[in-house]
Amino acid sequence: MKGEAAKNVAVGTLVAATLITGVVLAFPGTDRQGPPPLPGPLARAETAALAGAPASVPELDALIADRHAWLKEHPKDEASWAALGSAYTERAVRAADWAAYGKAEQALKRSLAALPGERGNTDALLGLAVLAGARNDFVAAKEYATLARKQKPRRWTVHRALVDAYSGLGDHKAAEKSLESVQSLYDGAQSRSLAARVYRDRGWREDAAASAYDAVGAARGAPERAHALWRLGELSWERGEPQEAVASYDAALRLAPDLHPALASRARALAALDRTDEALRDYRAALTKAPRPEYALEAGELAESLDLDGEATAFYEQVRALLERAAAQGVNVRLTLARYETDHGDPAEAVRLLRAEWDGGRRSPETADALAWALHKAGRSKEGLPQLVKAMKDGPRSALFAYHRGEIERSLGMYGGARRHIGEALRTNPSFSPLLAPAARSALTALGEPPEGGPRKLTGREGQGGAGGTPANQQRRTATGQRVA
């Protein structure tokens, strides 16, 4: 291992640090006639790479230019092609530069042409795994990362790529096992931030928060610390603590002003604090830095909640345009498109899109929740409920999941469950959505107080009598003598 590390330093490498997912890849060179040591900011990026920290966007751009210049004279240097491809992937993620995905794929394929994967080109295989994950093709990401693991089982970044792939597919047990492999090989800030995300996905909030704090303390350099602070803010937001979340996002943005996920997240938290003008400002800034469709969708819903119909329409039109651009570059946009169609378009089309995702292997709690809600909005609530039960059992403690389940139960006359889950959503995060949180409060008011008679009547359909505020259709069920579920 010491010899391999020395070789890595000698030939120069790249880290492709995926800021959204936190994937950091260090690429060791294999060509004895490889490029000379990198100067200035590239050398600093190389040092950050070997320490497991993300490089800045300007450093990535400089590294892309440097690799292009080198490869004009050395077109068979497979390590440099792999580094170039991974740099393009990272640029695509950082700036929503959709065209960079195609450039990344071309470069990685050139690397494999120079040295096939089965002959030891782990760099290219790992680069393709990260590229596939960035495009939301988690099946392919798993396949490439598994091949890379066979070649380099002691490289921690291989296991990190597997964590992301398994998480995207909803295979939490496999993700936890890969996380254990990461932790056994590397104990830096990136490992702890990854642990925070995995624990959050399982609903283990205390463990997630502890790991996130550890990541902030262990971070080296401004980009890595900023990412760790953003992750900490996300956990505060999900616990319904917008003021604490804003403080974390502010700290992250002071270190890394171009950190667009922190801008979009701060917008969400500012809206919860009724600082809506600032929230819209941050959404616009995030979209300028990285025009991602999910940012436009959130901004549109905030504008709609404020009765800014013209702005809402403009944001929603931007959602569709950005999704089309991303899809044209091989990005799987079905989940985001389905969420848009469910609440702002054609729920039946959303069901079709999400069935394709589920059948294709993307069976994460997020997919299950989205499918359940789409089925409900399409008038098929009974089909959706089992999906929501699964999402809440396997996934994070989510106010959105709880609200969706409560509304589905309310539509099915399951008023005890509806009260419990809509109330849970508002207790978890009273401002979880500018459109849905007010709807949740109205629904809870309409449901009224639970009926007399004890816990038995709080589960399932409450068809027998009750106190004031009991829904009228519940009383009609009582008159028919329908059995209590």
PDB file of N, CA and C in Angstrom, residues 81-149:
ATOM      1  N   TRP A  81      -6.687  10.007 -19.593  1.00  0.00           N
ATOM      2  CA  TRP A  81      -8.042   9.977 -20.159  1.00  0.00           C
ATOM      3  C   TRP A  81      -9.068   9.727 -19.043  1.00  0.00           C
ATOM      4  N   ALA A  82      -8.744   8.815 -18.132  1.00  0.00           N
ATOM      5  CA  ALA A  82      -9.662   8.539 -17.023  1.00  0.00           C
ATOM      6  C   ALA A  82      -9.808   9.759 -16.120  1.00  0.00           C
ATOM      7  N   ALA A  83      -8.678  10.444 -15.865  1.00  0.00           N
ATOM      8  CA  ALA A  83      -8.728  11.645 -15.038  1.00  0.00           C
ATOM      9  C   ALA A  83      -9.567  12.732 -15.711  1.00  0.00           C
ATOM     10  N   LEU A  84      -9.388  12.881 -17.018  1.00  0.00           N
ATOM     11  CA  LEU A  84     -10.150  13.881 -17.755  1.00  0.00           C
ATOM     12  C   LEU A  84     -11.639  13.573 -17.710  1.00  0.00           C
ATOM     13  N   GLY A  85     -11.983  12.313 -17.942  1.00  0.00           N
ATOM     14  CA  GLY A  85     -13.392  11.932 -17.917  1.00  0.00           C
ATOM     15  C   GLY A  85     -14.030  12.187 -16.564  1.00  0.00           C
ATOM     16  N   SER A  86     -13.302  11.885 -15.509  1.00  0.00           N
ATOM     17  CA  SER A  86     -13.860  12.085 -14.175  1.00  0.00           C
ATOM     18  C   SER A  86     -13.962  13.558 -13.827  1.00  0.00           C
ATOM     19  N   ALA A  87     -13.030  14.351 -14.339  1.00  0.00           N
ATOM     20  CA  ALA A  87     -13.116  15.793 -14.124  1.00  0.00           C
ATOM     21  C   ALA A  87     -14.357  16.365 -14.819  1.00  0.00           C
ATOM     22  N   TYR A  88     -14.644  15.879 -16.007  1.00  0.00           N
ATOM     23  CA  TYR A  88     -15.846  16.337 -16.705  1.00  0.00           C
ATOM     24  C   TYR A  88     -17.115  15.913 -15.954  1.00  0.00           C
ATOM     25  N   THR A  89     -17.119  14.707 -15.401  1.00  0.00           N
ATOM     26  CA  THR A  89     -18.284  14.283 -14.616  1.00  0.00           C
ATOM     27  C   THR A  89     -18.511  15.228 -13.454  1.00  0.00           C
ATOM     28  N   GLU A  90     -17.417  15.548 -12.760  1.00  0.00           N
ATOM     29  CA  GLU A  90     -17.541  16.437 -11.617  1.00  0.00           C
ATOM     30  C   GLU A  90     -18.015  17.825 -12.036  1.00  0.00           C
ATOM     31  N   ARG A  91     -17.521  18.302 -13.164  1.00  0.00           N
ATOM     32  CA  ARG A  91     -17.955  19.611 -13.631  1.00  0.00           C
ATOM     33  C   ARG A  91     -19.444  19.593 -13.976  1.00  0.00           C
ATOM     34  N   ALA A  92     -19.892  18.500 -14.557  1.00  0.00           N
ATOM     35  CA  ALA A  92     -21.308  18.369 -14.888  1.00  0.00           C
ATOM     36  C   ALA A  92     -22.168  18.458 -13.635  1.00  0.00           C
ATOM     37  N   VAL A  93     -21.726  17.797 -12.576  1.00  0.00           N
ATOM     38  CA  VAL A  93     -22.492  17.800 -11.328  1.00  0.00           C
ATOM     39  C   VAL A  93     -22.438  19.168 -10.668  1.00  0.00           C
ATOM     40  N   ARG A  94     -21.257  19.767 -10.631  1.00  0.00           N
ATOM     41  CA  ARG A  94     -21.096  21.034  -9.924  1.00  0.00           C
ATOM     42  C   ARG A  94     -21.883  22.163 -10.570  1.00  0.00           C
ATOM     43  N   ALA A  95     -21.909  22.206 -11.903  1.00  0.00           N
ATOM     44  CA  ALA A  95     -22.487  23.349 -12.599  1.00  0.00           C
ATOM     45  C   ALA A  95     -23.705  22.996 -13.439  1.00  0.00           C
ATOM     46  N   ALA A  96     -24.249  21.776 -13.283  1.00  0.00           N
ATOM     47  CA  ALA A  96     -25.349  21.316 -14.140  1.00  0.00           C
ATOM     48  C   ALA A  96     -24.991  21.548 -15.604  1.00  0.00           C
ATOM     49  N   ASP A  97     -23.733  21.260 -15.944  1.00  0.00           N
ATOM     50  CA  ASP A  97     -23.233  21.394 -17.314  1.00  0.00           C
ATOM     51  C   ASP A  97     -23.521  20.072 -18.016  1.00  0.00           C
ATOM     52  N   TRP A  98     -24.735  19.971 -18.576  1.00  0.00           N
ATOM     53  CA  TRP A  98     -25.192  18.685 -19.083  1.00  0.00           C
ATOM     54  C   TRP A  98     -24.292  18.152 -20.194  1.00  0.00           C
ATOM     55  N   ALA A  99     -23.753  19.032 -21.036  1.00  0.00           N
ATOM     56  CA  ALA A  99     -22.905  18.584 -22.131  1.00  0.00           C
ATOM     57  C   ALA A  99     -21.637  17.911 -21.627  1.00  0.00           C
ATOM     58  N   ALA A 100     -21.219  18.235 -20.408  1.00  0.00           N
ATOM     59  CA  ALA A 100     -20.001  17.644 -19.859  1.00  0.00           C
ATOM     60  C   ALA A 100     -20.157  16.143 -19.625  1.00  0.00           C
ATOM     61  N   TYR A 101     -21.380  15.661 -19.458  1.00  0.00           N
ATOM     62  CA  TYR A 101     -21.572  14.220 -19.292  1.00  0.00           C
ATOM     63  C   TYR A 101     -21.112  13.461 -20.532  1.00  0.00           C
ATOM     64  N   GLY A 102     -21.492  13.959 -21.712  1.00  0.00           N
ATOM     65  CA  GLY A 102     -21.065  13.308 -22.933  1.00  0.00           C
ATOM     66  C   GLY A 102     -19.555  13.332 -23.091  1.00  0.00           C
ATOM     67  N   LYS A 103     -18.929  14.452 -22.734  1.00  0.00           N
ATOM     68  CA  LYS A 103     -17.478  14.554 -22.817  1.00  0.00           C
ATOM     69  C   LYS A 103     -16.809  13.584 -21.839  1.00  0.00           C
ATOM     70  N   ALA A 104     -17.402  13.432 -20.669  1.00  0.00           N
ATOM     71  CA  ALA A 104     -16.869  12.489 -19.692  1.00  0.00           C
ATOM     72  C   ALA A 104     -16.908  11.068 -20.231  1.00  0.00           C
ATOM     73  N   GLU A 105     -18.040  10.705 -20.816  1.00  0.00           N
ATOM     74  CA  GLU A 105     -18.178   9.349 -21.359  1.00  0.00           C
ATOM     75  C   GLU A 105     -17.160   9.091 -22.467  1.00  0.00           C
ATOM     76  N   GLN A 106     -16.968  10.057 -23.353  1.00  0.00           N
ATOM     77  CA  GLN A 106     -16.005   9.897 -24.436  1.00  0.00           C
ATOM     78  C   GLN A 106     -14.592   9.694 -23.901  1.00  0.00           C
ATOM     79  N   ALA A 107     -14.219  10.498 -22.909  1.00  0.00           N
ATOM     80  CA  ALA A 107     -12.870  10.386 -22.358  1.00  0.00           C
ATOM     81  C   ALA A 107     -12.652   9.044 -21.661  1.00  0.00           C
ATOM     82  N   LEU A 108     -13.649   8.604 -20.913  1.00  0.00           N
ATOM     83  CA  LEU A 108     -13.507   7.323 -20.203  1.00  0.00           C
ATOM     84  C   LEU A 108     -13.447   6.157 -21.181  1.00  0.00           C
ATOM     85  N   LYS A 109     -14.176   6.243 -22.267  1.00  0.00           N
ATOM     86  CA  LYS A 109     -14.106   5.193 -23.279  1.00  0.00           C
ATOM     87  C   LYS A 109     -12.752   5.206 -23.991  1.00  0.00           C
ATOM     88  N   ARG A 110     -12.155   6.391 -24.179  1.00  0.00           N
ATOM     89  CA  ARG A 110     -10.809   6.460 -24.740  1.00  0.00           C
ATOM     90  C   ARG A 110      -9.808   5.798 -23.800  1.00  0.00           C
ATOM     91  N   SER A 111     -10.020   5.967 -22.506  1.00  0.00           N
ATOM     92  CA  SER A 111      -9.149   5.317 -21.527  1.00  0.00           C
ATOM     93  C   SER A 111      -9.239   3.797 -21.645  1.00  0.00           C
ATOM     94  N   LEU A 112     -10.472   3.290 -21.776  1.00  0.00           N
ATOM     95  CA  LEU A 112     -10.651   1.837 -21.907  1.00  0.00           C
ATOM     96  C   LEU A 112     -10.106   1.321 -23.228  1.00  0.00           C
ATOM     97  N   ALA A 113     -10.148   2.137 -24.262  1.00  0.00           N
ATOM     98  CA  ALA A 113      -9.568   1.724 -25.545  1.00  0.00           C
ATOM     99  C   ALA A 113      -8.059   1.589 -25.433  1.00  0.00           C
ATOM    100  N   ALA A 114      -7.449   2.466 -24.637  1.00  0.00           N
ATOM    101  CA  ALA A 114      -5.997   2.394 -24.444  1.00  0.00           C
ATOM    102  C   ALA A 114      -5.611   1.241 -23.532  1.00  0.00           C
ATOM    103  N   LEU A 115      -6.433   0.970 -22.537  1.00  0.00           N
ATOM    104  CA  LEU A 115      -6.188  -0.159 -21.624  1.00  0.00           C
ATOM    105  C   LEU A 115      -7.541  -0.682 -21.158  1.00  0.00           C
ATOM    106  N   PRO A 116      -7.984  -1.849 -21.632  1.00  0.00           N
ATOM    107  CA  PRO A 116      -9.297  -2.386 -21.249  1.00  0.00           C
ATOM    108  C   PRO A 116      -9.423  -2.582 -19.746  1.00  0.00           C
ATOM    109  N   GLY A 117     -10.655  -2.549 -19.298  1.00  0.00           N
ATOM    110  CA  GLY A 117     -10.904  -2.719 -17.881  1.00  0.00           C
ATOM    111  C   GLY A 117     -10.426  -4.049 -17.346  1.00  0.00           C
ATOM    112  N   GLU A 118     -10.613  -5.123 -18.122  1.00  0.00           N
ATOM    113  CA  GLU A 118     -10.213  -6.449 -17.651  1.00  0.00           C
ATOM    114  C   GLU A 118      -8.698  -6.607 -17.544  1.00  0.00           C
ATOM    115  N   ARG A 119      -7.965  -5.674 -18.126  1.00  0.00           N
ATOM    116  CA  ARG A 119      -6.510  -5.712 -18.034  1.00  0.00           C
ATOM    117  C   ARG A 119      -5.975  -4.784 -16.950  1.00  0.00           C
ATOM    118  N   GLY A 120      -6.884  -4.280 -16.133  1.00  0.00           N
ATOM    119  CA  GLY A 120      -6.448  -3.524 -14.970  1.00  0.00           C
ATOM    120  C   GLY A 120      -6.735  -2.040 -14.976  1.00  0.00           C
ATOM    121  N   ASN A 121      -7.592  -1.571 -15.889  1.00  0.00           N
ATOM    122  CA  ASN A 121      -7.890  -0.140 -15.921  1.00  0.00           C
ATOM    123  C   ASN A 121      -8.988   0.194 -14.908  1.00  0.00           C
ATOM    124  N   THR A 122      -8.612   0.117 -13.648  1.00  0.00           N
ATOM    125  CA  THR A 122      -9.565   0.402 -12.575  1.00  0.00           C
ATOM    126  C   THR A 122     -10.022   1.852 -12.605  1.00  0.00           C
ATOM    127  N   ASP A 123      -9.103   2.749 -12.995  1.00  0.00           N
ATOM    128  CA  ASP A 123      -9.447   4.170 -13.020  1.00  0.00           C
ATOM    129  C   ASP A 123     -10.667   4.432 -13.896  1.00  0.00           C
ATOM    130  N   ALA A 124     -10.659   3.865 -15.100  1.00  0.00           N
ATOM    131  CA  ALA A 124     -11.771   4.096 -16.022  1.00  0.00           C
ATOM    132  C   ALA A 124     -13.049   3.438 -15.523  1.00  0.00           C
ATOM    133  N   LEU A 125     -12.952   2.242 -14.971  1.00  0.00           N
ATOM    134  CA  LEU A 125     -14.137   1.568 -14.440  1.00  0.00           C
ATOM    135  C   LEU A 125     -14.769   2.381 -13.317  1.00  0.00           C
ATOM    136  N   LEU A 126     -13.908   2.902 -12.444  1.00  0.00           N
ATOM    137  CA  LEU A 126     -14.421   3.706 -11.339  1.00  0.00           C
ATOM    138  C   LEU A 126     -15.007   5.010 -11.852  1.00  0.00           C
ATOM    139  N   GLY A 127     -14.366   5.598 -12.852  1.00  0.00           N
ATOM    140  CA  GLY A 127     -14.916   6.801 -13.453  1.00  0.00           C
ATOM    141  C   GLY A 127     -16.274   6.569 -14.081  1.00  0.00           C
ATOM    142  N   LEU A 128     -16.439   5.424 -14.738  1.00  0.00           N
ATOM    143  CA  LEU A 128     -17.733   5.099 -15.334  1.00  0.00           C
ATOM    144  C   LEU A 128     -18.797   4.844 -14.269  1.00  0.00           C
ATOM    145  N   ALA A 129     -18.384   4.290 -13.129  1.00  0.00           N
ATOM    146  CA  ALA A 129     -19.327   4.078 -12.031  1.00  0.00           C
ATOM    147  C   ALA A 129     -19.853   5.411 -11.516  1.00  0.00           C
ATOM    148  N   VAL A 130     -18.955   6.374 -11.338  1.00  0.00           N
ATOM    149  CA  VAL A 130     -19.370   7.687 -10.852  1.00  0.00           C
ATOM    150  C   VAL A 130     -20.226   8.397 -11.898  1.00  0.00           C
ATOM    151  N   LEU A 131     -19.841   8.287 -13.159  1.00  0.00           N
ATOM    152  CA  LEU A 131     -20.634   8.900 -14.234  1.00  0.00           C
ATOM    153  C   LEU A 131     -22.040   8.321 -14.263  1.00  0.00           C
ATOM    154  N   ALA A 132     -22.160   7.002 -14.175  1.00  0.00           N
ATOM    155  CA  ALA A 132     -23.483   6.374 -14.186  1.00  0.00           C
ATOM    156  C   ALA A 132     -24.309   6.823 -12.986  1.00  0.00           C
ATOM    157  N   GLY A 133     -23.678   6.919 -11.814  1.00  0.00           N
ATOM    158  CA  GLY A 133     -24.405   7.389 -10.641  1.00  0.00           C
ATOM    159  C   GLY A 133     -24.876   8.818 -10.802  1.00  0.00           C
ATOM    160  N   ALA A 134     -24.030   9.677 -11.394  1.00  0.00           N
ATOM    161  CA  ALA A 134     -24.414  11.064 -11.619  1.00  0.00           C
ATOM    162  C   ALA A 134     -25.586  11.173 -12.582  1.00  0.00           C
ATOM    163  N   ARG A 135     -25.695  10.212 -13.484  1.00  0.00           N
ATOM    164  CA  ARG A 135     -26.818  10.181 -14.426  1.00  0.00           C
ATOM    165  C   ARG A 135     -28.021   9.430 -13.871  1.00  0.00           C
ATOM    166  N   ASN A 136     -27.961   9.033 -12.613  1.00  0.00           N
ATOM    167  CA  ASN A 136     -29.043   8.292 -11.950  1.00  0.00           C
ATOM    168  C   ASN A 136     -29.261   6.911 -12.554  1.00  0.00           C
ATOM    169  N   ASP A 137     -28.232   6.340 -13.146  1.00  0.00           N
ATOM    170  CA  ASP A 137     -28.284   4.965 -13.636  1.00  0.00           C
ATOM    171  C   ASP A 137     -27.553   4.095 -12.621  1.00  0.00           C
ATOM    172  N   PHE A 138     -28.251   3.763 -11.550  1.00  0.00           N
ATOM    173  CA  PHE A 138     -27.601   3.109 -10.427  1.00  0.00           C
ATOM    174  C   PHE A 138     -27.317   1.636 -10.694  1.00  0.00           C
ATOM    175  N   VAL A 139     -28.043   1.039 -11.608  1.00  0.00           N
ATOM    176  CA  VAL A 139     -27.744  -0.348 -11.993  1.00  0.00           C
ATOM    177  C   VAL A 139     -26.371  -0.419 -12.647  1.00  0.00           C
ATOM    178  N   ALA A 140     -26.122   0.460 -13.618  1.00  0.00           N
ATOM    179  CA  ALA A 140     -24.819   0.489 -14.275  1.00  0.00           C
ATOM    180  C   ALA A 140     -23.722   0.901 -13.296  1.00  0.00           C
ATOM    181  N   ALA A 141     -24.022   1.852 -12.411  1.00  0.00           N
ATOM    182  CA  ALA A 141     -23.033   2.285 -11.417  1.00  0.00           C
ATOM    183  C   ALA A 141     -22.592   1.105 -10.553  1.00  0.00           C
ATOM    184  N   LYS A 142     -23.530   0.300 -10.137  1.00  0.00           N
ATOM    185  CA  LYS A 142     -23.203  -0.877  -9.331  1.00  0.00           C
ATOM    186  C   LYS A 142     -22.324  -1.846 -10.119  1.00  0.00           C
ATOM    187  N   GLU A 143     -22.645  -2.072 -11.390  1.00  0.00           N
ATOM    188  CA  GLU A 143     -21.889  -3.020 -12.194  1.00  0.00           C
ATOM    189  C   GLU A 143     -20.439  -2.566 -12.371  1.00  0.00           C
ATOM    190  N   TYR A 144     -20.240  -1.299 -12.709  1.00  0.00           N
ATOM    191  CA  TYR A 144     -18.879  -0.794 -12.903  1.00  0.00           C
ATOM    192  C   TYR A 144     -18.100  -0.792 -11.592  1.00  0.00           C
ATOM    193  N   ALA A 145     -18.740  -0.376 -10.515  1.00  0.00           N
ATOM    194  CA  ALA A 145     -18.044  -0.327  -9.226  1.00  0.00           C
ATOM    195  C   ALA A 145     -17.690  -1.728  -8.738  1.00  0.00           C
ATOM    196  N   THR A 146     -18.551  -2.698  -9.020  1.00  0.00           N
ATOM    197  CA  THR A 146     -18.252  -4.084  -8.630  1.00  0.00           C
ATOM    198  C   THR A 146     -17.038  -4.607  -9.386  1.00  0.00           C
ATOM    199  N   LEU A 147     -16.945  -4.295 -10.673  1.00  0.00           N
ATOM    200  CA  LEU A 147     -15.760  -4.690 -11.450  1.00  0.00           C
ATOM    201  C   LEU A 147     -14.505  -4.016 -10.905  1.00  0.00           C
ATOM    202  N   ALA A 148     -14.618  -2.750 -10.543  1.00  0.00           N
ATOM    203  CA  ALA A 148     -13.461  -2.041  -9.993  1.00  0.00           C
ATOM    204  C   ALA A 148     -13.046  -2.637  -8.650  1.00  0.00           C
ATOM    205  N   ARG A 149     -14.016  -3.044  -7.851  1.00  0.00           N
ATOM    206  CA  ARG A 149     -13.697  -3.631  -6.548  1.00  0.00           C
ATOM    207  C   ARG A 149     -12.931  -4.935  -6.699  1.00  0.00           C
TER     208      ARG A 149
END
